[in-house]
């Protein structure tokens, strides 16, 4: 089902303020058609407040809904009972008036109905994280991608179609981490069908943690009697510090890692004909080793940075180029001899390296 939601504000002269006006085409999932209008209004307000972020946000408590003929409709009305495909719905200023309840003659079943309603309300309030939707007495599902209202009595193993992982927003693309589909429009994002089926839940999935296997094992050991249980080890546990003190020469992960870390050796680029390639950042020029001197090389002190389409050297962040050829022409900020990777060249380079004075 598709619905057209409209919001308009008029100035003192009765003219529509275009900056505040918005019309959205909302494509509802099939599961929403049998639900109250409340979640459709919430979807519209979420989109409006996102698109009109610079304006004062609309609050659900300060608006109501009307059809094209001016008939007021309520957020507790079921979508398919009150609207048809491609209907126009207008969001108007002013709090929604409570729907008039239908009067029924008192009967003997009224007291039982009252007690049943009371028990239903108390059972809802005992559900962790449960919140009721105004006067409807319904609960709000917090599964990713659902957000439907439901009654606990009709909550079955196949009642909820939801996503297993949270939403992902990258640049202008929107989707769910558990699914590969990505869209650019907010309306399309809200219509991406869930990848899992189960019961509606009032628990926020961000607050649900997987059980710790270590804790489960400890609890099981305690249930079995702890160290007094048959087969339990009587060996005292020792700390890592105690073991290291008792075994100073033992191989450890830290010692192994320290012994395996060696400073990488720069490759020597000197060729048989006496030429070499400079290893300094931003230089990479060919030079004759015998002609190398303390001011032969103009280079950069640190490496390049490529961010979005911009290119620059981290030692010179104020000079950004978008063309790669232009980036390679950025003059270096340091001066010294060319570096060919040999030990002699490295010592000569380090003894003369300094910042350029003409920059």
PDB file of C-alpha atoms in Angstrom, residues 45 58-64 94-96:
ATOM      1  CA  UNK A  45       7.676  12.562  11.432  1.00  0.00           C
ATOM      2  CA  UNK A  58       7.497  18.198  14.837  1.00  0.00           C
ATOM      3  CA  UNK A  59       6.345  16.294  17.899  1.00  0.00           C
ATOM      4  CA  UNK A  60       3.765  13.549  17.697  1.00  0.00           C
ATOM      5  CA  UNK A  61       1.915  14.977  20.701  1.00  0.00           C
ATOM      6  CA  UNK A  62       1.227  18.242  18.852  1.00  0.00           C
ATOM      7  CA  UNK A  63      -0.258  16.964  15.582  1.00  0.00           C
ATOM      8  CA  UNK A  64      -3.249  14.980  14.342  1.00  0.00           C
ATOM      9  CA  UNK A  94      -3.120  20.427  17.168  1.00  0.00           C
ATOM     10  CA  UNK A  95      -3.111  17.455  19.499  1.00  0.00           C
ATOM     11  CA  UNK A  96      -5.206  14.461  18.532  1.00  0.00           C
TER      12      UNK A  96
END
